[in-house]
Short mmCIF file of C-alpha atoms in Angstrom, two decimals:
data_model
loop_
_atom_site.label_atom_id
_atom_site.label_comp_id
_atom_site.label_asym_id
_atom_site.label_seq_id
_atom_site.Cartn_x
_atom_site.Cartn_y
_atom_site.Cartn_z
CA MET B 1186 -22.21 -7.99 -11.02
CA GLY B 1187 -18.81 -6.93 -9.72
CA SER B 1188 -16.41 -9.28 -7.98
CA LEU B 1189 -16.68 -7.19 -4.81
CA ASP B 1190 -20.38 -6.30 -4.78
CA GLY B 1191 -21.58 -5.56 -1.25
CA LYS B 1192 -18.06 -5.57 0.19
CA ASN B 1193 -16.26 -2.86 2.16
CA ALA B 1194 -12.61 -2.04 1.46
CA LEU B 1195 -10.02 0.25 3.05
CA VAL B 1196 -7.15 1.85 1.14
CA THR B 1197 -4.66 3.89 3.15
CA GLY B 1198 -2.83 6.61 1.28
CA GLY B 1199 -5.65 6.57 -1.25
CA THR B 1200 -5.51 10.09 -2.64
CA ALA B 1201 -2.91 9.70 -5.40
CA GLY B 1202 -0.90 7.22 -7.45
CA ILE B 1203 -1.36 3.52 -6.73
CA GLY B 1204 -3.66 4.22 -3.77
CA LEU B 1205 -6.13 6.31 -5.76
CA ALA B 1206 -6.07 3.94 -8.72
CA SER B 1207 -6.73 1.03 -6.34
CA ALA B 1208 -9.57 2.79 -4.55
CA ARG B 1209 -11.16 3.55 -7.91
CA ALA B 1210 -10.73 -0.03 -9.16
CA LEU B 1211 -12.17 -1.51 -5.97
CA ALA B 1212 -15.20 0.77 -6.25
CA GLU B 1213 -15.66 -0.20 -9.91
CA ALA B 1214 -15.62 -3.85 -8.79
CA GLY B 1215 -18.56 -3.10 -6.50
CA ALA B 1216 -16.98 -2.30 -3.13
CA HIS B 1217 -17.62 0.67 -0.91
CA VAL B 1218 -14.15 2.11 -0.42
CA PHE B 1219 -12.81 3.99 2.57
CA LEU B 1220 -9.70 5.91 1.60
CA THR B 1221 -7.34 7.82 3.85
CA GLY B 1222 -5.04 10.76 3.36
CA ARG B 1223 -3.34 13.51 5.31
CA LYS B 1224 -4.78 16.54 3.50
CA GLN B 1225 -8.51 17.20 3.40
CA GLU B 1226 -8.33 18.89 0.01
CA THR B 1227 -6.80 15.87 -1.72
CA ILE B 1228 -9.17 13.53 0.13
CA ASP B 1229 -12.16 15.49 -1.14
CA GLU B 1230 -10.79 15.46 -4.68
CA ALA B 1231 -10.24 11.70 -4.57
CA VAL B 1232 -13.73 11.00 -3.25
CA ALA B 1233 -15.29 13.27 -5.87
CA SER B 1234 -13.42 11.43 -8.63
CA ILE B 1235 -14.80 8.06 -7.46
CA GLY B 1236 -18.31 9.03 -6.47
CA PRO B 1237 -20.78 7.83 -3.81
CA SER B 1238 -18.98 4.49 -3.42
CA ALA B 1239 -16.13 6.24 -1.60
CA THR B 1240 -15.74 7.68 1.89
CA GLY B 1241 -12.74 9.85 2.72
CA ILE B 1242 -11.03 9.80 6.11
CA ARG B 1243 -8.36 12.23 7.23
CA SER B 1244 -5.73 10.15 9.00
CA ASP B 1245 -1.94 9.92 9.13
CA VAL B 1246 -1.18 6.23 9.64
CA SER B 1247 2.23 7.02 11.14
CA ASP B 1248 0.36 8.47 14.15
CA PRO B 1249 -1.51 5.65 15.95
CA ALA B 1250 -3.74 8.20 17.67
CA GLN B 1251 -5.25 9.12 14.29
CA LEU B 1252 -6.27 5.57 13.42
CA ASP B 1253 -9.44 5.77 15.52
CA ALA B 1254 -10.98 7.95 12.80
CA ILE B 1255 -10.72 5.02 10.39
CA VAL B 1256 -12.46 2.64 12.78
CA ASP B 1257 -15.19 5.18 13.54
CA ALA B 1258 -16.00 5.76 9.86
CA ILE B 1259 -16.17 2.06 9.00
CA THR B 1260 -18.21 1.26 12.10
CA ALA B 1261 -20.68 4.03 11.30
CA HIS B 1262 -21.14 2.70 7.77
CA GLY B 1263 -21.73 -0.86 8.99
CA GLY B 1264 -20.96 -4.20 7.43
CA GLY B 1265 -17.44 -4.64 8.74
CA LEU B 1266 -14.42 -4.78 6.47
CA ASP B 1267 -13.67 -7.26 3.69
CA ALA B 1268 -10.43 -5.92 2.20
CA VAL B 1269 -7.56 -3.77 3.43
CA PHE B 1270 -4.77 -2.35 1.28
CA THR B 1271 -2.08 -0.73 3.42
CA ASN B 1272 -0.74 1.48 0.67
CA ALA B 1273 0.33 4.50 2.75
CA GLY B 1274 4.08 4.92 3.15
CA GLY B 1275 7.15 6.15 1.38
CA GLY B 1276 10.82 6.93 1.71
CA GLU B 1277 13.73 9.03 0.51
CA PHE B 1278 17.23 8.31 -0.73
CA ALA B 1279 20.10 8.38 1.79
CA THR B 1280 23.43 6.58 1.69
CA LEU B 1281 24.61 4.79 4.83
CA ASP B 1282 26.94 7.61 5.84
CA ALA B 1283 24.11 10.15 5.46
CA VAL B 1284 21.32 8.32 7.31
CA THR B 1285 20.05 10.23 10.33
CA LEU B 1286 17.85 9.07 13.18
CA GLU B 1287 15.11 11.34 11.85
CA HIS B 1288 15.30 9.71 8.41
CA TYR B 1289 15.20 6.22 9.91
CA LEU B 1290 12.30 6.94 12.26
CA ASP B 1291 10.25 8.71 9.60
CA THR B 1292 10.62 5.81 7.17
CA PHE B 1293 9.90 3.08 9.71
CA ASN B 1294 7.01 4.96 11.29
CA ARG B 1295 5.32 5.33 7.91
CA ASN B 1296 6.03 1.92 6.43
CA VAL B 1297 6.38 -0.43 9.39
CA ALA B 1298 4.50 1.09 12.33
CA GLY B 1299 1.87 2.54 9.99
CA THR B 1300 1.22 -0.86 8.46
CA MET B 1301 1.27 -2.78 11.73
CA PHE B 1302 -0.98 -0.49 13.74
CA THR B 1303 -3.44 0.03 10.87
CA VAL B 1304 -4.00 -3.71 10.55
CA GLN B 1305 -4.09 -4.13 14.33
CA LYS B 1306 -6.66 -1.36 14.71
CA VAL B 1307 -9.07 -2.78 12.12
CA LEU B 1308 -8.73 -6.43 13.24
CA PRO B 1309 -12.08 -6.38 15.10
CA LEU B 1310 -13.78 -5.14 11.92
CA LEU B 1311 -12.44 -7.81 9.57
CA ASN B 1312 -15.06 -10.27 8.38
CA SER B 1313 -14.37 -13.95 7.85
CA GLY B 1314 -12.88 -14.32 4.39
CA ALA B 1315 -11.37 -10.83 4.45
CA SER B 1316 -8.22 -10.08 2.49
CA VAL B 1317 -5.34 -7.99 3.86
CA ILE B 1318 -3.00 -6.67 1.17
CA LEU B 1319 0.31 -5.23 2.31
CA SER B 1320 2.34 -2.87 0.16
CA GLY B 1321 5.78 -4.29 -0.49
CA SER B 1322 8.60 -3.18 -2.77
CA THR B 1323 11.14 -4.74 -5.11
CA ALA B 1324 13.71 -2.76 -3.08
CA ALA B 1325 13.38 -5.43 -0.37
CA SER B 1326 14.79 -8.00 -2.82
CA ARG B 1327 17.55 -5.89 -4.32
CA GLY B 1328 20.59 -3.91 -3.18
CA ILE B 1329 19.78 -0.39 -4.33
CA PRO B 1330 22.36 2.22 -3.30
CA SER B 1331 20.96 5.00 -1.09
CA PHE B 1332 17.72 3.10 -0.46
CA GLY B 1333 18.78 0.90 2.44
CA VAL B 1334 16.41 2.19 5.12
CA TYR B 1335 13.42 2.05 2.79
CA ALA B 1336 14.35 -1.46 1.62
CA ALA B 1337 14.70 -2.65 5.22
CA SER B 1338 11.29 -1.25 6.10
CA LYS B 1339 9.69 -3.10 3.21
CA ALA B 1340 11.50 -6.31 4.18
CA ALA B 1341 9.83 -5.93 7.58
CA VAL B 1342 6.44 -5.58 5.88
CA ARG B 1343 7.12 -8.76 3.90
CA SER B 1344 7.85 -10.56 7.17
CA PHE B 1345 4.63 -9.25 8.69
CA GLY B 1346 2.70 -10.74 5.78
CA ARG B 1347 4.04 -14.23 6.41
CA THR B 1348 3.45 -14.12 10.16
CA TRP B 1349 0.00 -12.55 10.00
CA ALA B 1350 -1.10 -15.05 7.36
CA ALA B 1351 -0.45 -17.81 9.89
CA GLU B 1352 -1.97 -15.91 12.80
CA LEU B 1353 -5.18 -14.92 11.02
CA ALA B 1354 -5.84 -18.12 9.07
CA PRO B 1355 -8.09 -19.51 11.85
CA ARG B 1356 -10.39 -16.52 11.26
CA GLY B 1357 -10.48 -17.19 7.53
CA ILE B 1358 -8.50 -14.01 6.83
CA ARG B 1359 -5.87 -14.02 4.08
CA VAL B 1360 -2.74 -11.82 4.10
CA ASN B 1361 -0.58 -11.26 1.03
CA THR B 1362 2.12 -8.77 0.08
CA LEU B 1363 1.79 -6.98 -3.24
CA VAL B 1364 5.16 -6.01 -4.72
CA PRO B 1365 5.03 -3.38 -7.46
CA GLY B 1366 7.98 -2.56 -9.65
CA PRO B 1367 8.70 1.05 -10.61
CA VAL B 1368 5.36 2.76 -11.24
CA GLU B 1369 4.84 6.26 -12.56
CA THR B 1370 3.38 8.02 -9.53
CA PRO B 1371 3.89 11.41 -7.88
CA GLY B 1372 5.75 9.65 -5.07
CA LEU B 1373 8.26 8.03 -7.41
CA VAL B 1374 8.82 11.08 -9.57
CA GLY B 1375 9.19 13.17 -6.41
CA LEU B 1376 12.35 11.24 -5.50
CA ALA B 1377 14.19 12.84 -8.40
CA PRO B 1378 16.09 16.11 -7.96
CA ALA B 1379 14.58 19.13 -9.69
CA GLY B 1380 14.82 18.63 -13.43
CA GLY B 1381 15.94 15.03 -13.07
CA GLU B 1382 12.57 13.32 -13.36
CA LYS B 1383 13.12 12.00 -16.90
CA GLU B 1384 16.58 10.69 -16.04
CA LEU B 1385 15.23 8.85 -12.97
CA LEU B 1386 12.45 7.15 -14.94
CA GLU B 1387 14.88 6.15 -17.70
CA SER B 1388 17.31 4.64 -15.19
CA LEU B 1389 14.52 2.65 -13.55
CA THR B 1390 13.25 1.42 -16.91
CA ALA B 1391 16.67 -0.06 -17.66
CA ASP B 1392 16.12 -2.68 -14.94
CA VAL B 1393 12.62 -3.71 -16.07
CA THR B 1394 12.39 -6.71 -18.39
CA LEU B 1395 9.35 -5.30 -20.17
CA GLY B 1396 11.31 -2.13 -20.86
CA ARG B 1397 8.86 0.36 -19.42
CA ILE B 1398 7.56 1.90 -16.22
CA GLY B 1399 4.33 0.50 -14.80
CA GLN B 1400 1.10 2.43 -14.48
CA PRO B 1401 -1.01 2.72 -11.30
CA ALA B 1402 -3.99 1.01 -12.96
CA GLU B 1403 -1.88 -2.10 -13.54
CA ILE B 1404 -1.14 -2.40 -9.83
CA ALA B 1405 -4.76 -1.62 -8.99
CA ALA B 1406 -5.89 -4.60 -11.08
CA ALA B 1407 -3.72 -6.84 -8.88
CA VAL B 1408 -5.22 -5.26 -5.75
CA VAL B 1409 -8.72 -6.15 -6.94
CA PHE B 1410 -7.59 -9.72 -7.67
CA LEU B 1411 -6.11 -10.14 -4.19
CA ALA B 1412 -9.18 -8.55 -2.58
CA SER B 1413 -11.59 -10.88 -4.38
CA SER B 1414 -12.41 -14.57 -4.09
CA ALA B 1415 -10.40 -15.15 -7.29
CA SER B 1416 -7.33 -15.34 -5.02
CA SER B 1417 -9.03 -17.48 -2.36
CA PHE B 1418 -6.15 -20.00 -2.16
CA MET B 1419 -3.43 -17.39 -1.73
CA THR B 1420 -2.07 -16.32 1.63
CA GLY B 1421 1.36 -15.51 3.03
CA SER B 1422 2.65 -14.92 -0.48
CA GLU B 1423 4.41 -12.14 -2.33
CA MET B 1424 2.75 -11.18 -5.60
CA PHE B 1425 5.22 -9.40 -7.88
CA VAL B 1426 3.77 -6.96 -10.40
CA ASP B 1427 7.13 -5.60 -11.45
CA GLY B 1428 7.49 -6.02 -15.19
CA GLY B 1429 10.10 -8.68 -14.50
CA GLU B 1430 12.44 -6.37 -12.55
CA VAL B 1431 13.29 -8.98 -9.92
CA GLN B 1432 12.41 -12.05 -11.96
CA THR B 1433 15.15 -12.07 -14.60
#
């Protein structure tokens, strides 16, 4: 018996990295997982790697008009929704003097608007006892040069988690923010300039107490914990899975 047998879960940005690892782990725990992505090819590959316990949905969470596809798929399956992991998002480096309106809007649309409107859209589907897991970042707790807009967007997500925990408690819905440290994913490696991937990972490792980069499966294990009844007395909190990056 899995900890999530008979449950339905949604993972946005579930075709690679932490999102894919989380979708796979939730399915292994017994849940039927709905995962979203922007490219049909990668969605199909992700679903095939998980099996019949996964349903892929093409949707860009930064475009509210595309969120209806998520609701339609979950409604058609039946059973409502028991866990949501708003993993979709991202950002790029830009120093203060180089930030453009386009950079700002792209980052906030993906991380802030995408998170807010995804959760808002699925609110009617959330069952009593459901768990909403927001994707935070250690950047929101640190002053990282060139990452100010991204850090600010994740600080906004952290604030959402505290407010929504209070708002949704009467429905028995828990809201927590999961805060990964540096994790070896295509998104992280993609921030490095061509040929600079190894240097980026080494520089990030220097700030981690455990002396290594995290792996997607390690974050996915925390997602399953927060989605399950094992975390039933947690809400409004930040759960750091960062190898000690912000803790020491």
